[in-house]
mmCIF file of C-alpha atoms in Angstrom:
data_model
loop_
_atom_site.group_PDB
_atom_site.id
_atom_site.type_symbol
_atom_site.label_atom_id
_atom_site.label_comp_id
_atom_site.label_asym_id
_atom_site.label_seq_id
_atom_site.Cartn_x
_atom_site.Cartn_y
_atom_site.Cartn_z
ATOM 1 C CA UNK A 1 -21.673 -11.380 11.325
ATOM 2 C CA UNK A 2 -18.466 -11.380 13.395
ATOM 3 C CA UNK A 3 -15.167 -9.794 12.323
ATOM 4 C CA UNK A 4 -13.578 -13.066 11.176
ATOM 5 C CA UNK A 5 -16.289 -13.481 8.520
ATOM 6 C CA UNK A 6 -15.966 -9.906 7.304
ATOM 7 C CA UNK A 7 -13.573 -9.499 4.425
ATOM 8 C CA UNK A 8 -10.763 -6.986 3.929
ATOM 9 C CA UNK A 9 -9.009 -6.320 0.592
ATOM 10 C CA UNK A 10 -5.874 -4.258 0.116
ATOM 11 C CA UNK A 11 -3.117 -4.062 -2.490
ATOM 12 C CA UNK A 12 0.350 -2.626 -2.995
ATOM 13 C CA UNK A 13 2.214 -1.767 -6.186
ATOM 14 C CA UNK A 14 5.399 -3.745 -6.956
ATOM 15 C CA UNK A 15 8.232 -1.252 -6.557
ATOM 16 C CA UNK A 16 11.792 -2.586 -6.473
ATOM 17 C CA UNK A 17 12.162 -1.802 -2.779
ATOM 18 C CA UNK A 18 9.690 -1.417 0.061
ATOM 19 C CA UNK A 19 10.485 1.518 2.341
ATOM 20 C CA UNK A 20 9.504 2.299 5.917
ATOM 21 C CA UNK A 21 6.778 4.657 4.689
ATOM 22 C CA UNK A 22 5.113 1.693 2.921
ATOM 23 C CA UNK A 23 5.557 -0.526 5.931
ATOM 24 C CA UNK A 24 4.235 1.791 8.627
ATOM 25 C CA UNK A 25 1.590 3.275 6.316
ATOM 26 C CA UNK A 26 0.112 -0.022 5.124
ATOM 27 C CA UNK A 27 1.801 -3.387 5.664
ATOM 28 C CA UNK A 28 2.239 -3.163 9.468
ATOM 29 C CA UNK A 29 -1.499 -2.515 9.596
ATOM 30 C CA UNK A 30 -2.137 -5.587 7.424
ATOM 31 C CA UNK A 31 -0.288 -7.757 9.930
ATOM 32 C CA UNK A 32 -2.726 -6.643 12.636
ATOM 33 C CA UNK A 33 -5.793 -6.957 10.404
ATOM 34 C CA UNK A 34 -5.090 -10.600 9.512
ATOM 35 C CA UNK A 35 -5.753 -11.489 13.147
ATOM 36 C CA UNK A 36 -9.238 -9.944 13.050
ATOM 37 C CA UNK A 37 -10.663 -10.375 9.541
ATOM 38 C CA UNK A 38 -10.720 -12.611 6.460
ATOM 39 C CA UNK A 39 -7.967 -10.749 4.578
ATOM 40 C CA UNK A 40 -6.881 -10.755 0.948
ATOM 41 C CA UNK A 41 -3.705 -8.852 0.079
ATOM 42 C CA UNK A 42 -2.393 -8.542 -3.446
ATOM 43 C CA UNK A 43 0.606 -7.247 -5.351
ATOM 44 C CA UNK A 44 -1.161 -5.096 -7.937
ATOM 45 C CA UNK A 45 1.133 -5.569 -10.931
ATOM 46 C CA UNK A 46 -1.643 -4.681 -13.405
ATOM 47 C CA UNK A 47 -1.808 -1.210 -11.878
ATOM 48 C CA UNK A 48 1.950 -0.849 -12.447
ATOM 49 C CA UNK A 49 1.624 -0.986 -16.261
ATOM 50 C CA UNK A 50 -0.458 2.170 -16.727
ATOM 51 C CA UNK A 51 2.752 4.180 -17.214
ATOM 52 C CA UNK A 52 6.071 3.368 -18.914
ATOM 53 C CA UNK A 53 7.825 0.319 -17.402
ATOM 54 C CA UNK A 54 10.393 -2.434 -18.049
ATOM 55 C CA UNK A 55 8.770 -5.927 -18.275
ATOM 56 C CA UNK A 56 11.795 -7.698 -16.743
ATOM 57 C CA UNK A 57 11.879 -5.235 -13.860
ATOM 58 C CA UNK A 58 8.140 -5.627 -13.297
ATOM 59 C CA UNK A 59 8.436 -9.432 -13.106
ATOM 60 C CA UNK A 60 11.340 -9.188 -10.657
ATOM 61 C CA UNK A 61 9.687 -6.468 -8.568
ATOM 62 C CA UNK A 62 6.400 -8.374 -8.288
ATOM 63 C CA UNK A 63 8.109 -11.435 -6.878
ATOM 64 C CA UNK A 64 10.299 -9.302 -4.634
ATOM 65 C CA UNK A 65 7.300 -7.427 -3.211
ATOM 66 C CA UNK A 66 5.521 -10.733 -2.565
ATOM 67 C CA UNK A 67 8.550 -11.932 -0.574
ATOM 68 C CA UNK A 68 8.894 -8.618 1.246
ATOM 69 C CA UNK A 69 5.272 -8.811 2.406
ATOM 70 C CA UNK A 70 5.885 -12.306 3.758
ATOM 71 C CA UNK A 71 9.037 -11.073 5.511
ATOM 72 C CA UNK A 72 7.017 -8.301 7.139
ATOM 73 C CA UNK A 73 4.766 -10.828 8.848
ATOM 74 C CA UNK A 74 1.860 -11.667 6.536
ATOM 75 C CA UNK A 75 1.042 -15.318 7.166
ATOM 76 C CA UNK A 76 -0.282 -17.175 4.089
ATOM 77 C CA UNK A 77 -2.106 -19.554 6.448
ATOM 78 C CA UNK A 78 -4.089 -16.626 7.905
ATOM 79 C CA UNK A 79 -4.360 -14.358 4.847
ATOM 80 C CA UNK A 80 -4.692 -14.835 1.106
ATOM 81 C CA UNK A 81 -1.616 -13.255 -0.480
ATOM 82 C CA UNK A 82 -1.453 -13.258 -4.286
ATOM 83 C CA UNK A 83 -0.295 -11.577 -7.476
ATOM 84 C CA UNK A 84 -3.102 -9.620 -9.161
ATOM 85 C CA UNK A 85 -2.340 -10.696 -12.748
ATOM 86 C CA UNK A 86 -2.442 -14.373 -11.701
ATOM 87 C CA UNK A 87 -6.174 -13.928 -11.132
ATOM 88 C CA UNK A 88 -7.397 -12.939 -14.643
ATOM 89 C CA UNK A 89 -10.983 -12.567 -13.415
ATOM 90 C CA UNK A 90 -9.950 -9.089 -12.156
ATOM 91 C CA UNK A 91 -9.655 -7.843 -15.724
ATOM 92 C CA UNK A 92 -12.823 -9.596 -16.849
ATOM 93 C CA UNK A 93 -14.860 -7.922 -14.120
ATOM 94 C CA UNK A 94 -13.195 -4.613 -14.998
ATOM 95 C CA UNK A 95 -14.850 -4.679 -18.443
ATOM 96 C CA UNK A 96 -18.292 -5.356 -16.995
ATOM 97 C CA UNK A 97 -17.808 -2.511 -14.524
ATOM 98 C CA UNK A 98 -16.531 -0.238 -17.317
ATOM 99 C CA UNK A 99 -20.006 -0.462 -18.763
ATOM 100 C CA UNK A 100 -21.685 0.865 -15.605
ATOM 101 C CA UNK A 101 -19.171 3.668 -14.972
ATOM 102 C CA UNK A 102 -19.667 7.127 -16.432
ATOM 103 C CA UNK A 103 -16.984 9.119 -18.232
ATOM 104 C CA UNK A 104 -17.839 12.067 -16.003
ATOM 105 C CA UNK A 105 -17.064 10.125 -12.831
ATOM 106 C CA UNK A 106 -13.630 9.108 -14.128
ATOM 107 C CA UNK A 107 -12.777 12.578 -15.395
ATOM 108 C CA UNK A 108 -13.259 13.966 -11.894
ATOM 109 C CA UNK A 109 -10.651 11.668 -10.327
ATOM 110 C CA UNK A 110 -7.915 13.921 -8.940
ATOM 111 C CA UNK A 111 -5.130 11.325 -9.101
ATOM 112 C CA UNK A 112 -5.533 11.025 -12.871
ATOM 113 C CA UNK A 113 -5.162 14.785 -13.221
ATOM 114 C CA UNK A 114 -2.107 14.843 -10.965
ATOM 115 C CA UNK A 115 -0.344 11.926 -12.679
ATOM 116 C CA UNK A 116 -1.144 13.265 -16.148
ATOM 117 C CA UNK A 117 0.447 16.584 -15.239
ATOM 118 C CA UNK A 118 3.610 14.822 -14.024
ATOM 119 C CA UNK A 119 3.829 12.818 -17.279
ATOM 120 C CA UNK A 120 3.356 15.947 -19.394
ATOM 121 C CA UNK A 121 6.061 17.751 -17.425
ATOM 122 C CA UNK A 122 8.613 14.931 -17.242
ATOM 123 C CA UNK A 123 8.066 12.704 -20.288
ATOM 124 C CA UNK A 124 9.321 13.561 -23.780
ATOM 125 C CA UNK A 125 6.534 11.492 -25.350
ATOM 126 C CA UNK A 126 3.865 13.125 -23.163
ATOM 127 C CA UNK A 127 1.890 9.889 -23.573
ATOM 128 C CA UNK A 128 -1.001 9.444 -21.143
ATOM 129 C CA UNK A 129 -2.511 5.963 -21.482
ATOM 130 C CA UNK A 130 -6.221 5.180 -21.386
ATOM 131 C CA UNK A 131 -5.250 2.653 -18.690
ATOM 132 C CA UNK A 132 -4.204 5.518 -16.420
ATOM 133 C CA UNK A 133 -7.626 7.059 -16.956
ATOM 134 C CA UNK A 134 -9.629 3.881 -16.341
ATOM 135 C CA UNK A 135 -7.491 2.196 -13.688
ATOM 136 C CA UNK A 136 -9.891 3.243 -10.876
ATOM 137 C CA UNK A 137 -12.352 0.774 -12.456
ATOM 138 C CA UNK A 138 -9.750 -1.991 -12.170
ATOM 139 C CA UNK A 139 -9.298 -0.887 -8.574
ATOM 140 C CA UNK A 140 -13.046 -1.229 -8.053
ATOM 141 C CA UNK A 141 -12.929 -4.702 -9.610
ATOM 142 C CA UNK A 142 -10.116 -5.692 -7.230
ATOM 143 C CA UNK A 143 -12.417 -4.902 -4.313
ATOM 144 C CA UNK A 144 -15.803 -6.004 -5.639
ATOM 145 C CA UNK A 145 -14.701 -9.350 -7.067
ATOM 146 C CA UNK A 146 -14.130 -10.526 -3.480
ATOM 147 C CA UNK A 147 -17.199 -8.705 -2.141
ATOM 148 C CA UNK A 148 -14.917 -7.022 0.389
ATOM 149 C CA UNK A 149 -16.626 -5.385 3.358
ATOM 150 C CA UNK A 150 -13.699 -3.143 4.234
ATOM 151 C CA UNK A 151 -10.788 -1.491 2.461
ATOM 152 C CA UNK A 152 -7.956 0.041 4.531
ATOM 153 C CA UNK A 153 -7.436 3.503 3.060
ATOM 154 C CA UNK A 154 -5.758 6.782 3.884
ATOM 155 C CA UNK A 155 -7.915 9.910 3.957
ATOM 156 C CA UNK A 156 -6.409 10.935 0.582
ATOM 157 C CA UNK A 157 -7.644 7.710 -1.054
ATOM 158 C CA UNK A 158 -11.258 8.057 -0.008
ATOM 159 C CA UNK A 159 -12.280 9.351 -3.463
ATOM 160 C CA UNK A 160 -11.361 6.048 -5.124
ATOM 161 C CA UNK A 161 -13.385 4.044 -2.637
ATOM 162 C CA UNK A 162 -16.354 6.364 -3.155
ATOM 163 C CA UNK A 163 -16.122 5.629 -6.877
ATOM 164 C CA UNK A 164 -16.116 1.880 -6.122
ATOM 165 C CA UNK A 165 -19.240 2.289 -3.994
ATOM 166 C CA UNK A 166 -20.900 4.308 -6.780
ATOM 167 C CA UNK A 167 -20.058 1.649 -9.385
ATOM 168 C CA UNK A 168 -21.375 -1.148 -7.130
ATOM 169 C CA UNK A 169 -24.530 0.831 -6.433
ATOM 170 C CA UNK A 170 -25.162 1.459 -10.148
ATOM 171 C CA UNK A 171 -24.615 -2.239 -10.936
ATOM 172 C CA UNK A 172 -27.011 -3.222 -8.133
ATOM 173 C CA UNK A 173 -29.668 -0.793 -9.363
ATOM 174 C CA UNK A 174 -29.398 -2.063 -12.931
ATOM 175 C CA UNK A 175 -29.056 -5.826 -12.379
ATOM 176 C CA UNK A 176 -30.349 -6.487 -8.854
ATOM 177 C CA UNK A 177 -28.725 -6.147 -5.458
ATOM 178 C CA UNK A 178 -25.481 -8.127 -5.603
ATOM 179 C CA UNK A 179 -22.342 -6.288 -4.487
ATOM 180 C CA UNK A 180 -21.986 -5.128 -0.885
ATOM 181 C CA UNK A 181 -20.889 -1.484 -0.658
ATOM 182 C CA UNK A 182 -17.348 -1.578 0.758
ATOM 183 C CA UNK A 183 -16.575 0.716 3.668
ATOM 184 C CA UNK A 184 -13.285 2.493 4.416
ATOM 185 C CA UNK A 185 -11.255 1.124 7.285
ATOM 186 C CA UNK A 186 -9.505 4.144 8.784
ATOM 187 C CA UNK A 187 -7.180 2.266 11.094
ATOM 188 C CA UNK A 188 -4.427 4.087 12.921
ATOM 189 C CA UNK A 189 -1.366 4.313 10.705
ATOM 190 C CA UNK A 190 1.770 6.408 10.967
ATOM 191 C CA UNK A 191 2.440 9.086 8.364
ATOM 192 C CA UNK A 192 6.171 8.809 7.792
ATOM 193 C CA UNK A 193 7.761 11.954 6.392
ATOM 194 C CA UNK A 194 10.654 12.398 3.999
ATOM 195 C CA UNK A 195 13.946 12.794 5.870
ATOM 196 C CA UNK A 196 15.239 15.286 3.302
ATOM 197 C CA UNK A 197 12.012 17.311 3.016
ATOM 198 C CA UNK A 198 9.678 16.799 5.986
ATOM 199 C CA UNK A 199 6.952 18.826 4.303
ATOM 200 C CA UNK A 200 6.363 15.726 2.112
ATOM 201 C CA UNK A 201 5.559 12.076 2.781
ATOM 202 C CA UNK A 202 8.360 9.517 2.482
ATOM 203 C CA UNK A 203 8.402 8.527 -1.174
ATOM 204 C CA UNK A 204 10.747 6.866 -3.657
ATOM 205 C CA UNK A 205 9.611 9.170 -6.433
ATOM 206 C CA UNK A 206 11.323 12.087 -4.676
ATOM 207 C CA UNK A 207 14.750 10.406 -4.844
ATOM 208 C CA UNK A 208 17.002 8.206 -2.629
ATOM 209 C CA UNK A 209 17.508 10.862 0.063
ATOM 210 C CA UNK A 210 13.794 10.947 0.756
ATOM 211 C CA UNK A 211 13.184 7.337 1.793
ATOM 212 C CA UNK A 212 14.729 4.590 3.919
ATOM 213 C CA UNK A 213 14.477 1.120 2.415
ATOM 214 C CA UNK A 214 13.210 -1.681 4.611
ATOM 215 C CA UNK A 215 16.114 -3.920 3.545
ATOM 216 C CA UNK A 216 18.702 -1.195 3.075
ATOM 217 C CA UNK A 217 22.303 -1.539 4.251
ATOM 218 C CA UNK A 218 22.688 -0.553 7.927
ATOM 219 C CA UNK A 219 25.339 2.094 7.203
ATOM 220 C CA UNK A 220 23.098 3.695 4.583
ATOM 221 C CA UNK A 221 20.164 3.766 7.005
ATOM 222 C CA UNK A 222 22.276 5.488 9.663
ATOM 223 C CA UNK A 223 23.730 7.950 7.136
ATOM 224 C CA UNK A 224 20.271 8.950 5.868
ATOM 225 C CA UNK A 225 18.950 9.483 9.381
ATOM 226 C CA UNK A 226 22.049 11.490 10.370
ATOM 227 C CA UNK A 227 21.389 13.744 7.369
ATOM 228 C CA UNK A 228 17.697 14.197 8.220
ATOM 229 C CA UNK A 229 16.461 17.801 8.222
ATOM 230 C CA UNK A 230 15.782 18.958 11.776
ATOM 231 C CA UNK A 231 14.984 22.621 11.240
ATOM 232 C CA UNK A 232 14.563 24.715 14.377
ATOM 233 C CA UNK A 233 11.020 24.806 15.744
ATOM 234 C CA UNK A 234 8.958 27.977 15.955
ATOM 235 C CA UNK A 235 10.059 29.264 19.374
ATOM 236 C CA UNK A 236 7.415 31.975 19.306
ATOM 237 C CA UNK A 237 4.525 29.547 19.721
ATOM 238 C CA UNK A 238 6.628 26.590 20.891
ATOM 239 C CA UNK A 239 5.632 24.474 17.915
ATOM 240 C CA UNK A 240 7.811 21.489 17.060
ATOM 241 C CA UNK A 241 9.347 21.613 13.578
ATOM 242 C CA UNK A 242 8.151 19.120 10.961
ATOM 243 C CA UNK A 243 11.607 17.505 10.777
ATOM 244 C CA UNK A 244 11.777 16.799 14.506
ATOM 245 C CA UNK A 245 8.129 15.744 14.587
ATOM 246 C CA UNK A 246 8.810 13.312 11.728
ATOM 247 C CA UNK A 247 11.660 11.651 13.624
ATOM 248 C CA UNK A 248 9.494 11.283 16.720
ATOM 249 C CA UNK A 249 6.758 9.742 14.541
ATOM 250 C CA UNK A 250 9.214 7.071 13.367
ATOM 251 C CA UNK A 251 10.146 6.243 16.960
ATOM 252 C CA UNK A 252 6.464 5.980 17.896
ATOM 253 C CA UNK A 253 5.822 3.719 14.904
ATOM 254 C CA UNK A 254 8.696 1.492 16.077
ATOM 255 C CA UNK A 255 6.924 1.205 19.452
ATOM 256 C CA UNK A 256 9.765 2.911 21.338
ATOM 257 C CA UNK A 257 7.318 4.436 23.818
ATOM 258 C CA UNK A 258 9.677 4.935 26.768
ATOM 259 C CA UNK A 259 12.393 6.459 24.585
ATOM 260 C CA UNK A 260 9.828 8.846 23.071
ATOM 261 C CA UNK A 261 8.671 9.933 26.526
ATOM 262 C CA UNK A 262 12.220 10.593 27.657
ATOM 263 C CA UNK A 263 13.213 12.551 24.535
ATOM 264 C CA UNK A 264 9.973 14.555 24.539
ATOM 265 C CA UNK A 265 10.744 15.562 28.134
ATOM 266 C CA UNK A 266 14.190 16.711 26.955
ATOM 267 C CA UNK A 267 12.575 18.629 24.101
ATOM 268 C CA UNK A 268 10.097 20.339 26.429
ATOM 269 C CA UNK A 269 12.886 21.386 28.784
ATOM 270 C CA UNK A 270 15.045 22.648 25.904
ATOM 271 C CA UNK A 271 17.722 19.977 26.457
ATOM 272 C CA UNK A 272 17.093 17.732 23.446
ATOM 273 C CA UNK A 273 20.180 17.024 21.373
ATOM 274 C CA UNK A 274 19.265 16.217 17.785
ATOM 275 C CA UNK A 275 22.165 13.758 17.563
ATOM 276 C CA UNK A 276 20.635 11.711 20.387
ATOM 277 C CA UNK A 277 17.222 11.759 18.691
ATOM 278 C CA UNK A 278 18.732 10.665 15.374
ATOM 279 C CA UNK A 279 20.815 7.929 16.998
ATOM 280 C CA UNK A 280 17.705 6.476 18.626
ATOM 281 C CA UNK A 281 15.777 6.625 15.338
ATOM 282 C CA UNK A 282 18.671 4.902 13.538
ATOM 283 C CA UNK A 283 18.853 2.164 16.172
ATOM 284 C CA UNK A 284 15.095 1.541 15.988
ATOM 285 C CA UNK A 285 15.060 1.326 12.174
ATOM 286 C CA UNK A 286 18.148 -0.889 12.027
ATOM 287 C CA UNK A 287 16.635 -3.221 14.639
ATOM 288 C CA UNK A 288 13.458 -3.634 12.568
ATOM 289 C CA UNK A 289 15.384 -3.882 9.294
ATOM 290 C CA UNK A 290 17.610 -6.665 10.657
ATOM 291 C CA UNK A 291 14.542 -8.653 11.701
ATOM 292 C CA UNK A 292 13.017 -8.318 8.246
ATOM 293 C CA UNK A 293 16.311 -9.151 6.494
ATOM 294 C CA UNK A 294 16.607 -12.340 8.528
ATOM 295 C CA UNK A 295 13.071 -13.414 7.585
ATOM 296 C CA UNK A 296 13.623 -12.560 3.925
ATOM 297 C CA UNK A 297 16.847 -14.569 3.797
ATOM 298 C CA UNK A 298 15.023 -17.560 5.264
ATOM 299 C CA UNK A 299 12.140 -17.244 2.761
ATOM 300 C CA UNK A 300 14.491 -16.905 -0.233
ATOM 301 C CA UNK A 301 16.475 -19.977 0.845
ATOM 302 C CA UNK A 302 13.720 -22.051 -0.800
ATOM 303 C CA UNK A 303 12.836 -20.569 -4.226
ATOM 304 C CA UNK A 304 10.455 -23.421 -4.987
ATOM 305 C CA UNK A 305 8.497 -22.656 -1.824
ATOM 306 C CA UNK A 306 8.130 -19.016 -2.913
ATOM 307 C CA UNK A 307 6.722 -20.086 -6.298
ATOM 308 C CA UNK A 308 4.440 -22.557 -4.544
ATOM 309 C CA UNK A 309 3.103 -19.835 -2.231
ATOM 310 C CA UNK A 310 2.482 -17.472 -5.164
ATOM 311 C CA UNK A 311 0.531 -20.143 -7.043
ATOM 312 C CA UNK A 312 -1.340 -21.355 -3.966
ATOM 313 C CA UNK A 313 -2.363 -17.819 -2.925
ATOM 314 C CA UNK A 314 -3.554 -16.953 -6.402
ATOM 315 C CA UNK A 315 -5.511 -20.206 -6.746
ATOM 316 C CA UNK A 316 -7.158 -19.527 -3.384
ATOM 317 C CA UNK A 317 -8.172 -16.050 -4.572
ATOM 318 C CA UNK A 318 -9.430 -17.422 -7.904
ATOM 319 C CA UNK A 319 -11.932 -19.723 -6.201
ATOM 320 C CA UNK A 320 -13.761 -16.625 -4.923
ATOM 321 C CA UNK A 321 -13.172 -14.573 -8.102
ATOM 322 C CA UNK A 322 -14.499 -17.275 -10.453
ATOM 323 C CA UNK A 323 -17.712 -17.615 -8.471
ATOM 324 C CA UNK A 324 -18.271 -13.850 -8.654
ATOM 325 C CA UNK A 325 -17.679 -13.796 -12.411
ATOM 326 C CA UNK A 326 -20.135 -16.657 -12.966
ATOM 327 C CA UNK A 327 -22.813 -14.833 -10.970
ATOM 328 C CA UNK A 328 -22.128 -11.458 -12.596
ATOM 329 C CA UNK A 329 -22.404 -13.003 -16.082
ATOM 330 C CA UNK A 330 -25.739 -14.524 -15.144
ATOM 331 C CA UNK A 331 -26.984 -11.139 -13.929
ATOM 332 C CA UNK A 332 -25.598 -9.389 -17.035
ATOM 333 C CA UNK A 333 -27.318 -11.817 -19.415
ATOM 334 C CA UNK A 334 -23.994 -13.199 -20.654
ATOM 335 C CA UNK A 335 -24.483 -16.737 -19.386
#
């Protein structure tokens, strides 16, 4: 089996604005993967309803994320790009997989514990939905319904993929070998740090100072980078500070190799000016942002085409999903 016949599945939640952490951490990698594998990428709007949300915002954000992914370089002729909820077979398979997943396995998922704690600390209602508890099964269904061979994951997400493999294995043992066990695809991705607190990853949940939007106004991008924390490195062991390291990581992710070499040489000789480093980071981000803005403007110039692409991508995904459901029902004794 060559790479082009091996399947990759990955998804992204529909936030109202993609930031450079999302892009360099996931979507830039997708653009490369679509040249090597049979790729399915989805906007996972069903995962976005496990906590409190506004339905109008969700609808708008899902469409916006779909467009943003196209603007970033995902080609619907090479990849299958779709909205998760437009393929209802995901939720049907979730129920079947619920029945071969143990309560104990779910209760050990660290992300549920972490998110529950945040809700209990920040929410007046302190309401933790059952959906938040069981969503890893939906995540497993997202992967298994397409019999994906690989799932691009960060090291911190490996637990969820292990659960998916366990669920598939249990199903196979009970009903006959059917699902392939998906493997993690640890491709090289850049870990982009918060500009305001470089001890943390870039994230919207931390507040506007902590992320740079992919389609943000140029002046705002430059202002955020100018304000980036560049604490002094540990001179005693010559270790670069996290803030400076984070800015260099952005430049590397933007493929500014020669600039990085030059500025690293300045750093090593003690001549690096943080203003020069920040100016170069700002220029690199603005250059990328302008390219994406141009593509997005072009895509949004034809609203009907966007709707057509959403429908076409979801129909393409459903062809595979329906076949899986038919076969699973036969194995389960439901058809």
